[in-house]
Coordinates of C-alpha atoms and ligand atoms in Angstrom, one line a residue:
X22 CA 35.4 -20.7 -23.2
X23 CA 37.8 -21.5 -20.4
X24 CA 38.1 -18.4 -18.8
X25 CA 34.4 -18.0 -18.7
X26 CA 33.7 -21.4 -16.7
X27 CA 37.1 -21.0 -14.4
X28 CA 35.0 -17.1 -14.3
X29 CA 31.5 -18.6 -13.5
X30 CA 33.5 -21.3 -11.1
X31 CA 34.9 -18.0 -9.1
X32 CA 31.8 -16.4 -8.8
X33 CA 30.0 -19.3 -7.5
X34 CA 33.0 -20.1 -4.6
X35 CA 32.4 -15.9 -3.9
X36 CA 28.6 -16.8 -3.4
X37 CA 29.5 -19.8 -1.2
X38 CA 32.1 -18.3 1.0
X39 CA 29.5 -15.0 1.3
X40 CA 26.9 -17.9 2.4
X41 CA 28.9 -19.5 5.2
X42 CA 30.2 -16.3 6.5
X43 CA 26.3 -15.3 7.2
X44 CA 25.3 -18.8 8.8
X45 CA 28.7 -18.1 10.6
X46 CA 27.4 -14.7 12.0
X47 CA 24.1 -16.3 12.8
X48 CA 25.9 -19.0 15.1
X49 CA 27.9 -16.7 17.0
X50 CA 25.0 -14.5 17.5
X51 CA 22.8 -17.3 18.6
X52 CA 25.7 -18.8 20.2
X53 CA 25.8 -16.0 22.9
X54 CA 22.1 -15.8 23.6
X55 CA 22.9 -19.7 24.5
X56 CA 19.9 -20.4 22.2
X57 CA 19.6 -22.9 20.0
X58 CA 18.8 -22.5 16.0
X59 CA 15.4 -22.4 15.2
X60 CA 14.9 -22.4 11.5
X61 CA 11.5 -23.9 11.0
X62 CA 10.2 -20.7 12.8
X63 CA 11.5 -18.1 10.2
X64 CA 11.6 -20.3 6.8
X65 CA 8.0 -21.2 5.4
X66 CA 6.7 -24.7 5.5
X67 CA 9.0 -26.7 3.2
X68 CA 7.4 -28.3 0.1
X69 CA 5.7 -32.1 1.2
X70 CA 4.9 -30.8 4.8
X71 CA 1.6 -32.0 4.3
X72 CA 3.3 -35.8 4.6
X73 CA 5.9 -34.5 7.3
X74 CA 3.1 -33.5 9.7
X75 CA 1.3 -37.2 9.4
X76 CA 4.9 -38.6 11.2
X77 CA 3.5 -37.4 14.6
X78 CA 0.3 -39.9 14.6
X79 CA 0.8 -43.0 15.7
X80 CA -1.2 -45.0 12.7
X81 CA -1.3 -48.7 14.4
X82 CA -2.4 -47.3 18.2
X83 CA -5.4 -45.0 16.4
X84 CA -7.3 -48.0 14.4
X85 CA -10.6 -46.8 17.1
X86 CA -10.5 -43.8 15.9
X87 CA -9.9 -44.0 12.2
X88 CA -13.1 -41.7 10.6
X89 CA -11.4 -39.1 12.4
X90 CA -7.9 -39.2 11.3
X91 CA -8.2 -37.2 8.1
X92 CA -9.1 -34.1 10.5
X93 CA -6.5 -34.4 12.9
X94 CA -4.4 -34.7 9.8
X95 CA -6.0 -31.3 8.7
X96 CA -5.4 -29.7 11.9
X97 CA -2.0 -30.5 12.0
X98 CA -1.2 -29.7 8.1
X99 CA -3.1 -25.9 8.8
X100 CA -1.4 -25.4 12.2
X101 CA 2.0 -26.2 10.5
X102 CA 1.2 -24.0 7.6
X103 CA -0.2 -21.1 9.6
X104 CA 1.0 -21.0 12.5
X105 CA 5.3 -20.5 12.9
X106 CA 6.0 -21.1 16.3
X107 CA 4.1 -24.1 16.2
X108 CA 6.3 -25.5 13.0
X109 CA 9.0 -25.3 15.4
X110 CA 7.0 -27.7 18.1
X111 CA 6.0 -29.7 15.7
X112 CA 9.7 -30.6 14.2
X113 CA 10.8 -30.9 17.3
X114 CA 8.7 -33.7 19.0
X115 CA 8.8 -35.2 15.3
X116 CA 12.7 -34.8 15.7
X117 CA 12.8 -36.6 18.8
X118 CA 10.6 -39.7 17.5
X119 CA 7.3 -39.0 19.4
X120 CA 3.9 -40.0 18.3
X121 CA 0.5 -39.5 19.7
X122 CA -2.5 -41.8 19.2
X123 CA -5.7 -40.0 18.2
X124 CA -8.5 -41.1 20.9
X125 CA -11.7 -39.4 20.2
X126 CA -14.5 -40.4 23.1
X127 CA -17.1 -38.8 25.6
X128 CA -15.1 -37.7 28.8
X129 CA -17.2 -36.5 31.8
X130 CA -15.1 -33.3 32.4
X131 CA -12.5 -32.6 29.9
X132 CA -13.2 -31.1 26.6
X133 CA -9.6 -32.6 25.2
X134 CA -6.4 -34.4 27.1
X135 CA -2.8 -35.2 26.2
X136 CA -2.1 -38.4 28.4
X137 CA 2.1 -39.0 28.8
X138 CA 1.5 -42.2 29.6
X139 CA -0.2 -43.7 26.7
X140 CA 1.2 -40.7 24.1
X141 CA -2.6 -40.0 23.4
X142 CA -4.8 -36.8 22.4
X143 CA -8.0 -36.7 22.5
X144 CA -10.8 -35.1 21.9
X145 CA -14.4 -35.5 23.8
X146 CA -16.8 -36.2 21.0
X147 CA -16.2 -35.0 17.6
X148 CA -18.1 -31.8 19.2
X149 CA -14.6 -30.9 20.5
X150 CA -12.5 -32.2 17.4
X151 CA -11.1 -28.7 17.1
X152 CA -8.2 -26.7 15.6
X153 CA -7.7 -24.9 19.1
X154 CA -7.6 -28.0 21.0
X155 CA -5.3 -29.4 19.1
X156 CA -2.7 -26.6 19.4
X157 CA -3.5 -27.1 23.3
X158 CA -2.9 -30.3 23.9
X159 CA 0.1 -30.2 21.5
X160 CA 1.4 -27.7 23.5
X161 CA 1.2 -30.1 26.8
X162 CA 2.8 -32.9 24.5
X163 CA 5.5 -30.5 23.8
X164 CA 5.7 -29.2 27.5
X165 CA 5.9 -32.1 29.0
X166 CA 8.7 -33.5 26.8
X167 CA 10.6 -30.0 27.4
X168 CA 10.3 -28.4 30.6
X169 CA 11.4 -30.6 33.5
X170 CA 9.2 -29.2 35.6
X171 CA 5.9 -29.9 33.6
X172 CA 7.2 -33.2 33.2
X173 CA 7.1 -33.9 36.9
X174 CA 4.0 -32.4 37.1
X175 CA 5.5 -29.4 39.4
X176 CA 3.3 -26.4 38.7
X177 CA 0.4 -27.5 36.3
X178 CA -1.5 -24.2 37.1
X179 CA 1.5 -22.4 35.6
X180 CA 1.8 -25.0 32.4
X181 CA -1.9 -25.0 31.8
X182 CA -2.1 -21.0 31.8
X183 CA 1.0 -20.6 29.6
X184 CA -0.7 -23.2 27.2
X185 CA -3.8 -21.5 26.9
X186 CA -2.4 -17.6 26.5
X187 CA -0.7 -19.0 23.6
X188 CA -3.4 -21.1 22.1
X189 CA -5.1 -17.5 22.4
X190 CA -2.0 -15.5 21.0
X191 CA -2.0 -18.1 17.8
X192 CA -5.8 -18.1 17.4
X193 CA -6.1 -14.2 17.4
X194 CA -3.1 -14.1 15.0
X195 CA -3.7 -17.0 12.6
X196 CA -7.0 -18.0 12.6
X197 CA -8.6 -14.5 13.2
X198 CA -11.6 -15.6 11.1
X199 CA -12.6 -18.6 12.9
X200 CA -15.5 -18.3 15.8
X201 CA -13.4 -18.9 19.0
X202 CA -14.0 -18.6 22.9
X203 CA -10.7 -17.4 24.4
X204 CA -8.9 -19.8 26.8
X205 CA -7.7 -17.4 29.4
X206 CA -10.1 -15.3 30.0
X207 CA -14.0 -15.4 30.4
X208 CA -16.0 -13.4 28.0
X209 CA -18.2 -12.4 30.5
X210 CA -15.1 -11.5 33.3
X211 CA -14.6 -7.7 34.1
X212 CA -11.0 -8.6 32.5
X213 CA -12.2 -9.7 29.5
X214 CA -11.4 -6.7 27.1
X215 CA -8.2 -5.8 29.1
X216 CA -7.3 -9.4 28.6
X217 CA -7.6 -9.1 24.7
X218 CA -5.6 -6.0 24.7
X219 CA -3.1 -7.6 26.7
X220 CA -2.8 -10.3 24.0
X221 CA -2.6 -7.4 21.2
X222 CA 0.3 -5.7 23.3
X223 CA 2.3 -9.3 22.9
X224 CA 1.1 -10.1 19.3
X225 CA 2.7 -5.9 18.7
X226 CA 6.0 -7.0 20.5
X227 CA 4.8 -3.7 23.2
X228 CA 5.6 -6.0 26.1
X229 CA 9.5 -5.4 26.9
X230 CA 9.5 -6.2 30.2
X231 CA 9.7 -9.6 31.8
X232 CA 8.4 -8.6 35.6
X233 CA 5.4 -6.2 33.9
X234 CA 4.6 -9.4 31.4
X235 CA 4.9 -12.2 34.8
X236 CA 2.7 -10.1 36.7
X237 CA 0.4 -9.7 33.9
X238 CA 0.1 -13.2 33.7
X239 CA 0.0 -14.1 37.0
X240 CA -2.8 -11.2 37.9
X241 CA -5.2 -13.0 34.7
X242 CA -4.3 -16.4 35.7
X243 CA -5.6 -16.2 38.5
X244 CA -9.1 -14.8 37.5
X245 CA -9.1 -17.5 35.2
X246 CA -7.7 -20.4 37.5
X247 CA -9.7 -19.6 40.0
X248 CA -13.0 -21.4 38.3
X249 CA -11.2 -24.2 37.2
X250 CA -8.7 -25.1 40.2
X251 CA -8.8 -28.8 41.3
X252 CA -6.6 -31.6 43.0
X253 CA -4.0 -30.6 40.3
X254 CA -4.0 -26.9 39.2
X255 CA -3.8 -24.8 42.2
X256 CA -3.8 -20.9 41.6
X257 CA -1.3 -20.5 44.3
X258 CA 1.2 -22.2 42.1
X259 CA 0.8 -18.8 39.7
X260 CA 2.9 -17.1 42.7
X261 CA 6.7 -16.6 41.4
X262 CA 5.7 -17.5 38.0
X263 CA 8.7 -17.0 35.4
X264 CA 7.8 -17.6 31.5
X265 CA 9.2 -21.1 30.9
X266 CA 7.2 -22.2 27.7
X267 CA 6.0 -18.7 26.6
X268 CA 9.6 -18.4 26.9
X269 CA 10.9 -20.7 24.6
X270 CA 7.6 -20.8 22.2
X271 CA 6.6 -16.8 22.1
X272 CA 9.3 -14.6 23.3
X273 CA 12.8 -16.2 21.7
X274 CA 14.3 -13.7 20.2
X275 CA 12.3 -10.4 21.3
X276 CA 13.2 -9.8 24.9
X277 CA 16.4 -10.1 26.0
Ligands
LIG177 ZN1 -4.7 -27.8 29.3

């Protein structure tokens, strides 16, 4: 009886010691790349994420908007369950203690906002309560939270066409089913269909090269940009353009 449990005890410490000297090989590895560990990306969605997600509304600031709260809780459970890059923003502004309040009201120009200074996303009528928007403007939540120079507002035409190629890549990907109008291109642009195989190139890991992918990105930004620039998002600003949040969101991992 003994020798089976001191057996079964030295076949568990095996296990364990195999165990740490993986994680150990997975620090050094990330170690060198100087990237940090992002587990939420890999592992699926933990049992009780459905409750996890809720931690990133702010309740008490969203009493106006209250009818609406059991879709933006929706949105966020399916984007967390679908979508893996975007578990990894999620945990991360939820790590850090942020919150946003839900506003949802008729804005003359904007379809949906993220507003720094009062933490809030909203959406323009309940016409515009939807999933895509709310990866976007989660996106500029995260951004501006984790790229310095989003946060000082340095380079929004960069920032807003980063956010919209991957609200594209995560809607062709994940929610393949759902009508959609693309973000970063028109449907009736001449770039249009080069513009969707451009996102299937990324979505097949075919893009290896960072100077090919910038000036991609730069070349469609700017046929996109160009209808939208204003005081803020100036196309020029696409010039020099290095991935900073496709960076850390998309290509961690696949390009070194
Ligand atoms: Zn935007």
């Amino acid at each position: 009886m003994k020798t089976k449990l001191f057996r079964n005890i030295g076949y568990l410490l095996f296990i364990l010691l195999a165990l740490s000297s993986c994680v150990n090989e997975m620090d050094m590895v990330e170690d060198e790349q100087g990237l940090e560990t992002l587990s939420s990306r890999t592992s699926p969605p933990f049992a009780g994420y459905e409750e996890w997600v809720k931690k990133l509304i702010d309740y008490d600031k969203s009493a106006d908007s209250k009818s609406y709260l059991g879709k933006v809780e929706n949105f966020l459970q399916s984007i967390y369950r679908f979508i893996p890059e975007m578990r990894d923003v999620v945990d991360d502004l939820i790590n850090r203690g942020f919150k946003f309040r839900v506003a949802v009201r008729h804005d003359d120009e904007r379809k949906s906002w993220f507003n720094p200074n009062s933490s809030e996303i909203g959406f323009s009528g309940v016409e515009n309560l939807k999933i895509e928007n709310m990866i976007h403007e989660l996106l500029h939540f995260f951004a501006f939270y984790t790229v310095d120079e989003y946060r000082k507002r340095l380079y929004a035409a960069r920032e807003e066409y980063e956010i919209r190629v991957l609200t594209d890549l995560f809607m062709r990907r994940d929610f393949s089913t759902f009508p959609y109008e693309y973000q970063g291109m028109k449907i009736d642009h001449d770039e249009y269909i080069r513009y969707l195989g451009w996102l299937d190139k990324l979505l097949k890991n075919e893009v290896q090269n960072m100077d090919q992918f910038s000036e991609n990105f730069i070349q469609f930004g700017i046929s996109r940009l160009f209808w939208i620039e204003d005081t803020k998002i100036k196309v020029a600003d696409l010039n020099g353009y290095r991935p900073r949040l496709l960076g850390i969101i998309w290509f961690y991992g696949k390009i070194k």
